[in-house]
Tab-separated table of C-alpha atoms in Angstrom:
chain	number	residue	atom	x	y	z
A	1	MET	CA	120.917	116.692	3.643
A	2	LYS	CA	121.800	116.469	7.341
A	3	LYS	CA	125.001	118.529	6.848
A	4	TRP	CA	123.030	121.124	4.891
A	5	LEU	CA	120.461	121.470	7.709
A	6	ILE	CA	123.196	121.820	10.326
A	7	SER	CA	124.949	124.468	8.206
A	8	CYS	CA	121.686	126.375	7.754
A	9	GLY	CA	121.049	126.208	11.488
A	10	ILE	CA	124.487	127.619	12.288
A	11	VAL	CA	124.063	130.449	9.761
A	12	CYS	CA	120.638	131.309	11.201
A	13	VAL	CA	122.009	131.417	14.761
A	14	LEU	CA	124.930	133.621	13.722
A	15	PHE	CA	122.619	135.944	11.805
A	16	ALA	CA	120.191	136.241	14.737
A	17	THR	CA	123.071	136.888	17.138
A	18	SER	CA	124.457	139.642	14.918
A	19	LEU	CA	121.030	141.289	14.748
A	20	ASN	CA	120.671	141.267	18.533
A	21	THR	CA	124.192	142.623	19.050
A	22	GLY	CA	123.678	145.340	16.440
A	23	HIS	CA	120.469	146.450	18.135
A	24	ALA	CA	122.128	146.544	21.546
A	25	ASN	CA	125.062	148.542	20.177
A	26	SER	CA	122.722	151.134	18.679
A	27	VAL	CA	121.169	151.956	22.069
A	28	SER	CA	122.669	154.943	23.884
A	29	GLY	CA	123.192	155.408	27.582
A	30	SER	CA	120.900	158.432	27.521
A	31	ARG	CA	118.144	156.223	26.051
A	32	ILE	CA	118.623	153.770	28.936
A	33	VAL	CA	118.285	156.654	31.410
A	34	GLN	CA	115.127	157.908	29.637
A	35	LEU	CA	113.584	154.441	29.846
A	36	ALA	CA	114.524	154.092	33.529
A	37	MET	CA	112.846	157.396	34.341
A	38	THR	CA	109.534	156.110	32.994
A	39	HIS	CA	109.317	153.548	35.793
A	40	HIS	CA	107.339	154.538	38.868
A	41	GLU	CA	106.476	151.198	40.446
A	42	ARG	CA	106.362	150.739	44.181
A	43	TYR	CA	109.258	148.714	45.569
A	44	MET	CA	108.653	144.998	45.965
A	45	TYR	CA	111.526	142.591	46.488
A	46	GLY	CA	111.943	140.287	43.505
A	47	SER	CA	109.557	142.049	41.138
A	48	THR	CA	110.291	145.793	41.359
A	49	ASP	CA	113.514	145.906	43.340
A	50	CYS	CA	116.784	147.435	42.134
A	51	SER	CA	117.953	144.541	39.956
A	52	ALA	CA	114.453	144.016	38.544
A	53	LEU	CA	114.470	147.662	37.437
A	54	THR	CA	117.780	147.286	35.612
A	55	ARG	CA	116.575	144.024	34.029
A	56	LYS	CA	113.348	145.669	32.814
A	57	VAL	CA	115.096	148.725	31.402
A	58	TYR	CA	117.838	146.814	29.607
A	59	GLY	CA	115.374	144.079	28.613
A	60	SER	CA	113.212	146.678	26.875
A	61	VAL	CA	116.064	147.233	24.406
A	62	GLY	CA	116.800	143.534	23.953
A	63	ILE	CA	119.603	143.099	26.486
A	64	ARG	CA	119.129	140.330	29.044
A	65	LEU	CA	120.661	140.807	32.471
A	66	PRO	CA	120.921	138.231	35.266
A	67	ARG	CA	118.442	138.376	38.171
A	68	THR	CA	120.479	139.754	41.093
A	69	SER	CA	122.709	142.801	41.488
A	70	ARG	CA	125.631	140.544	42.421
A	71	GLN	CA	125.186	138.548	39.201
A	72	GLN	CA	124.751	141.724	37.138
A	73	ALA	CA	128.091	143.010	38.478
A	74	ARG	CA	129.811	140.228	36.514
A	75	VAL	CA	128.533	141.242	33.047
A	76	GLY	CA	129.746	143.995	30.767
A	77	LYS	CA	133.048	145.797	31.150
A	78	PRO	CA	134.397	147.375	34.341
A	79	VAL	CA	134.336	151.181	34.410
A	80	ARG	CA	136.301	153.560	36.655
A	81	ILE	CA	134.394	156.294	38.468
A	82	SER	CA	136.199	158.905	36.377
A	83	ASN	CA	134.907	157.270	33.168
A	84	LEU	CA	131.252	156.726	34.123
A	85	ARG	CA	128.683	157.474	31.427
A	86	ALA	CA	124.907	157.623	31.442
A	87	GLY	CA	123.496	154.103	31.286
A	88	ASP	CA	126.347	152.412	33.168
A	89	LEU	CA	125.353	150.163	36.061
A	90	VAL	CA	126.698	151.194	39.468
A	91	PHE	CA	126.938	148.691	42.326
A	92	PHE	CA	126.905	149.076	46.089
A	93	ALA	CA	127.266	147.042	49.267
A	94	THR	CA	124.318	148.173	51.377
A	95	GLY	CA	124.311	145.139	53.668
A	96	ARG	CA	127.394	143.137	54.520
A	97	ARG	CA	130.586	145.039	53.907
A	98	GLY	CA	132.020	144.433	50.448
A	99	VAL	CA	129.131	142.230	49.258
A	100	ILE	CA	127.207	143.720	46.340
A	101	SER	CA	123.538	144.065	47.218
A	102	HIS	CA	122.304	147.078	45.252
A	103	VAL	CA	122.434	148.351	41.662
A	104	GLY	CA	121.447	151.580	39.963
A	105	ILE	CA	121.712	153.153	36.528
A	106	TYR	CA	124.129	156.046	36.328
A	107	THR	CA	122.421	159.155	34.931
A	108	GLY	CA	125.417	161.506	34.864
A	109	ASN	CA	126.573	164.341	37.136
A	110	GLY	CA	127.211	162.009	40.075
A	111	ARG	CA	123.628	160.688	40.165
A	112	MET	CA	121.790	157.407	39.575
A	113	ILE	CA	118.248	156.182	39.183
A	114	ASP	CA	117.377	153.136	41.246
A	115	ALA	CA	114.583	151.297	43.007
A	116	GLU	CA	114.587	151.827	46.755
A	117	TYR	CA	111.982	151.188	49.438
A	118	SER	CA	110.560	154.625	48.679
A	119	GLY	CA	110.177	153.672	44.985
A	120	VAL	CA	112.052	154.379	41.774
A	121	ARG	CA	113.914	157.656	42.083
A	122	GLN	CA	116.982	159.607	41.073
A	123	THR	CA	119.519	160.208	43.808
A	124	GLY	CA	123.024	161.612	44.242
A	125	ILE	CA	125.756	159.039	44.685
A	126	PHE	CA	128.860	161.217	44.400
A	127	THR	CA	127.268	164.654	44.828
A	128	GLY	CA	124.342	166.074	46.750
A	129	SER	CA	122.792	165.393	50.133
A	130	THR	CA	122.702	161.578	49.760
A	131	ALA	CA	126.330	161.225	48.599
A	132	HIS	CA	127.559	160.628	52.155
A	133	TYR	CA	125.583	157.368	52.196
A	134	TRP	CA	126.129	156.060	48.660
A	135	LYS	CA	129.768	157.058	48.164
A	136	SER	CA	130.911	154.993	51.142
A	137	LYS	CA	129.030	151.920	49.860
A	138	TYR	CA	130.159	152.122	46.224
A	139	ILE	CA	131.882	148.953	44.942
A	140	THR	CA	132.146	149.024	41.132
A	141	ALA	CA	130.502	149.975	37.836
A	142	ARG	CA	129.936	148.064	34.611
A	143	ARG	CA	129.266	149.207	31.065
A	144	ILE	CA	126.738	147.017	29.295
A	145	LEU	CA	126.340	149.013	26.051
């Protein structure tokens, strides 16, 4: 009886894991961007900051991300700038040089959506008037989907 219960438990866990993974794989990067653009909260460290935004957006499709941008930079697969797609996470060092302290969601065309002190907004990171700031602080990107 005990072996049967353990076997059933393992099967249930594997089944639940496959359901969660299948759901995550069916989400597109453009859907992530759409969801991110629905957020208009005022910036508040810890609850509506940059990493909280990415957690909320990805969490809404069943993908759990760690709390901080530095922790989030360790999940998913690394992506080169030339291969960025909508929905990828992009990471920056806005404080100490080389230390990840900011994250945004790549929207395409050299832009990202992120939570800044001025609120959730879309901004140019490789093109446009704000590229001079973001491009120099870029560290890496990760693909979660």
